[in-house]
Short mmCIF file of C-alpha atoms in Angstrom, two decimals:
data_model
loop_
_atom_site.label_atom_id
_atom_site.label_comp_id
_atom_site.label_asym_id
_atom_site.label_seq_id
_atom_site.Cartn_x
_atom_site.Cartn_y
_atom_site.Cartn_z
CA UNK A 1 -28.44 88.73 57.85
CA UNK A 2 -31.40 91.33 57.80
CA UNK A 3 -33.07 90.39 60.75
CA UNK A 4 -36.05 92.67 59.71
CA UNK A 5 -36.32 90.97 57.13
CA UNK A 6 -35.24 86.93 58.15
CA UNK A 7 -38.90 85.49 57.48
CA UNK A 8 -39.35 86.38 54.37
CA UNK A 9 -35.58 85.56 53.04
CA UNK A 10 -35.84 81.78 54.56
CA UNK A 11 -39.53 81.39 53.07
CA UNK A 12 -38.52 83.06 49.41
CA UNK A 13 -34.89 81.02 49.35
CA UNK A 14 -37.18 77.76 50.74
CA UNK A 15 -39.25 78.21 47.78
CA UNK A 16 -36.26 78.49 45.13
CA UNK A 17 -34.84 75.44 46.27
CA UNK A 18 -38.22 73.44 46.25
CA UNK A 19 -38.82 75.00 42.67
CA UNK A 20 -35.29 74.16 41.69
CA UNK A 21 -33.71 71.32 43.79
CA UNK A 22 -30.22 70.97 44.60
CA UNK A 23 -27.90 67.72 42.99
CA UNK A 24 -28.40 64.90 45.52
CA UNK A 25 -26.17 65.47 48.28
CA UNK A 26 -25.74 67.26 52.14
CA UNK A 27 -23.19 69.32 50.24
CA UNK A 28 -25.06 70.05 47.20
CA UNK A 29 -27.81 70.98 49.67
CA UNK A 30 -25.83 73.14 51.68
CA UNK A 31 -24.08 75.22 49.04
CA UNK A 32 -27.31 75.68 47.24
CA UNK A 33 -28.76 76.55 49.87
CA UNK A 34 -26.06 79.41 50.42
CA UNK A 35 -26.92 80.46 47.22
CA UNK A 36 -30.71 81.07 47.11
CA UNK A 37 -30.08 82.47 50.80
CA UNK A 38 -27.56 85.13 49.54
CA UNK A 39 -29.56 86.05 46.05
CA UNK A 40 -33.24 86.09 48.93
CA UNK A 41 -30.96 88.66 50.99
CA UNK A 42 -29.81 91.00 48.58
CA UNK A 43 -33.37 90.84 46.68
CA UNK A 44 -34.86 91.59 49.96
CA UNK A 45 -32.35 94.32 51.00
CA UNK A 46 -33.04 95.83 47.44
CA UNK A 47 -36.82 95.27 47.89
CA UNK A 48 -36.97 96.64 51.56
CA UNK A 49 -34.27 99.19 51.11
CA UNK A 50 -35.26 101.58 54.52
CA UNK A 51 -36.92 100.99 58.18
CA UNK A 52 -40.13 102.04 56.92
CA UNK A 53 -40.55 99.69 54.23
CA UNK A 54 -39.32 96.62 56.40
CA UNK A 55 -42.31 97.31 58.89
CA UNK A 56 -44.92 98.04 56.53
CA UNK A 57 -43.62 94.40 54.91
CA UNK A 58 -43.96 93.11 59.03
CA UNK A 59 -47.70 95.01 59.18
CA UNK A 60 -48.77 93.83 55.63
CA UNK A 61 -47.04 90.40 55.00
CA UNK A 62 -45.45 89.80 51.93
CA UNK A 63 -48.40 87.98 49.75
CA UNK A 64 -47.10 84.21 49.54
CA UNK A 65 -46.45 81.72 47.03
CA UNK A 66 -49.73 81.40 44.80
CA UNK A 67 -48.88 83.01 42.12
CA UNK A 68 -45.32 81.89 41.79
CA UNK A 69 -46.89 78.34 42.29
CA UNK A 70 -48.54 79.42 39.44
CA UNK A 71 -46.18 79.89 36.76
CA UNK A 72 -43.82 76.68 37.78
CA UNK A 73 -46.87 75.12 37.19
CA UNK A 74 -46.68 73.44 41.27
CA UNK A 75 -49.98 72.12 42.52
CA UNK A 76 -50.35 71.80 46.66
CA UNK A 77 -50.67 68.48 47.20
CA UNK A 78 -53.70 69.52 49.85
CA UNK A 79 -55.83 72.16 50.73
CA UNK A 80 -53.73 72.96 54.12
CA UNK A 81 -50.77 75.54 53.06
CA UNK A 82 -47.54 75.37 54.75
CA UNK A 83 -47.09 78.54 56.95
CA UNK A 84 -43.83 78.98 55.47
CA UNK A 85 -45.48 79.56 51.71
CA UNK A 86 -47.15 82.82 53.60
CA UNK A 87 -44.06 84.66 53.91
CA UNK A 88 -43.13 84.19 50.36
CA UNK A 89 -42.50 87.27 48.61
CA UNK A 90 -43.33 87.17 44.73
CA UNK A 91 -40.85 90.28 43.95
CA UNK A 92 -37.66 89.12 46.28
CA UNK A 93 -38.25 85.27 44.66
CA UNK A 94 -38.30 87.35 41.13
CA UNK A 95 -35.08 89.47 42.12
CA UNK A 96 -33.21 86.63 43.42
CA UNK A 97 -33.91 84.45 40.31
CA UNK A 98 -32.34 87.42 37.87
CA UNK A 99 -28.83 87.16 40.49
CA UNK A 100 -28.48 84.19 40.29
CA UNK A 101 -28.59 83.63 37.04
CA UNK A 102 -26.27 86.47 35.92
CA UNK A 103 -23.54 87.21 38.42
CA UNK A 104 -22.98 90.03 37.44
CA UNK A 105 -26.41 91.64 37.51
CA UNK A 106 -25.90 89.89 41.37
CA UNK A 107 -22.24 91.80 42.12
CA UNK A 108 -24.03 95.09 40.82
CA UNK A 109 -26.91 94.62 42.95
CA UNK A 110 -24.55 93.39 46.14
CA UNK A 111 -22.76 96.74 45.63
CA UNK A 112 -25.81 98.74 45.45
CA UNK A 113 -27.48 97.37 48.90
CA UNK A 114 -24.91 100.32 50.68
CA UNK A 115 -27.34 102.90 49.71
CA UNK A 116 -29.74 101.37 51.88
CA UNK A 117 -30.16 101.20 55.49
CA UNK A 118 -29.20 97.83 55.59
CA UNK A 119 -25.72 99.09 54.81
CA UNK A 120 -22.81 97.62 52.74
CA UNK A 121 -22.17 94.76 55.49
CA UNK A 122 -26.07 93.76 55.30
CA UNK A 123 -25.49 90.83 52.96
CA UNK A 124 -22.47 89.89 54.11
CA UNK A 125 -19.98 87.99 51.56
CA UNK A 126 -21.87 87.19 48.28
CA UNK A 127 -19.09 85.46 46.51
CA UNK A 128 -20.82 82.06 46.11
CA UNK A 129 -23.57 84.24 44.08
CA UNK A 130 -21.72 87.10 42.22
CA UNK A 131 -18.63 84.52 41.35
CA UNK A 132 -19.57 80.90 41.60
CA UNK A 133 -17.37 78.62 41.69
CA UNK A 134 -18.10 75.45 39.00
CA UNK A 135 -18.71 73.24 42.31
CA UNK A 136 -21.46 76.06 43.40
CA UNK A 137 -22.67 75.24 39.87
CA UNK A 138 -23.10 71.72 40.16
CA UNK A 139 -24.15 71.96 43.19
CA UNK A 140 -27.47 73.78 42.34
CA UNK A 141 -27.63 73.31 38.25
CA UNK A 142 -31.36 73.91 38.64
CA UNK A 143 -31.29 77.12 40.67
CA UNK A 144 -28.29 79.05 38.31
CA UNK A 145 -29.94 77.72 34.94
CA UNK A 146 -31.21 80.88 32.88
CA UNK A 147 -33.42 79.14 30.92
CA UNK A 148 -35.26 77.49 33.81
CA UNK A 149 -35.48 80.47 35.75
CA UNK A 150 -36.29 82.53 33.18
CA UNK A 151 -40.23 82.58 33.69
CA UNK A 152 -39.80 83.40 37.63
CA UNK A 153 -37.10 86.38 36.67
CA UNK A 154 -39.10 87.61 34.04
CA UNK A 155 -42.00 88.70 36.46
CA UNK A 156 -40.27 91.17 37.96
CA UNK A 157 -37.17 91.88 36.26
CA UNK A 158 -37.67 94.94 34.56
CA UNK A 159 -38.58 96.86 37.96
CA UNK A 160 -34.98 95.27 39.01
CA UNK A 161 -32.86 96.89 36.11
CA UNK A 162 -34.53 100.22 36.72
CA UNK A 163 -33.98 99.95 40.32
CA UNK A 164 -30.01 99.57 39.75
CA UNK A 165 -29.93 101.71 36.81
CA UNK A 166 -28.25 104.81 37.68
CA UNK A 167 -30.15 107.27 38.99
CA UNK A 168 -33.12 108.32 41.85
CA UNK A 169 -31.14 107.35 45.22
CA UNK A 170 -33.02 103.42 46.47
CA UNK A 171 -34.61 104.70 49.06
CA UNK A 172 -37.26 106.84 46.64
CA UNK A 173 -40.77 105.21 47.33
CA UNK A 174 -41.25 104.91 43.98
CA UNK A 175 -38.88 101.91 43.33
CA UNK A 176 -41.62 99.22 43.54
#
């Protein structure tokens, strides 16, 4: 995992899974929890792709969960946020929705995260996410439906297919 980056995966794949709830189940749980993990790491590899942009994210913060609140149409059920929604990034929840709801989009993007400095072992084994199985489907029919993710991926999705359009190396500033 991208330890540089840890807070912000757990927070953005926490969010997918509250937004789009697992079967009932500790399995169910577990492998969609695998999968919004793995689609949160590559998002965030692609997002944060050098040193430089993984400490500004650590200086800045990534901007939270309001807006993706938002468009699911979630109310807080107080006034007190959970720290957790803090560390929520709006783009890597965006990313993550458009892999895993096309795997291939997600085995293009798992390839590309070698150009950055996380390196091509930085998301270790994606398979769950760029081939899922029909039990990783059941598992999470929520979190792989297109339809139902389809206002989260569309927020940011265009800036993803330009980023792995080929082209400027990832590590140009300019891919955000």
């Amino acid at each position: 995992m991208l330890s540089d980056l840890s807070p912000v995966i757990a927070a953005s794949a926490r969010w997918l899974l509250s937004a789009f709830p697992p079967a009932a189940g500790p399995l169910n749980d577990a492998l969609a929890e695998a999968q919004a993990r793995h689609a949160a790491t590559i998002a965030a590899a692609l997002r944060y792709p050098t040193a430089l942009d993984a400490e500004l994210l650590n200086l800045l913060g990534p901007g939270g969960s309001g807006a993706l609140d938002q468009v699911t149409g979630a109310r807080p059920l107080t006034d007190a946020v959970p720290a957790w929604r803090t560390q929520v990034d709006e783009t890597v929840v965006s990313w993550a929705a458009c892999l895993l709801a096309d795997p291939a989009l997600a085995a293009v993007a798992a390839a590309c995260v070698a150009a950055t400095h996380h390196g091509a072992n930085g998301v270790g084994d994606a398979r769950r996410l760029t081939i899922p199985s029909p039990r990783d489907h059941r598992a999470a029919p929520l979190l792989r439906h297109p339809d139902l993710l389809g206002p989260i991926a569309d927020l940011h999705r265009e800036s993803l297919l330009g980023l792995l359009r080929p082209g400027p190396a990832l590590t140009s500033p300019g891919h955000r």
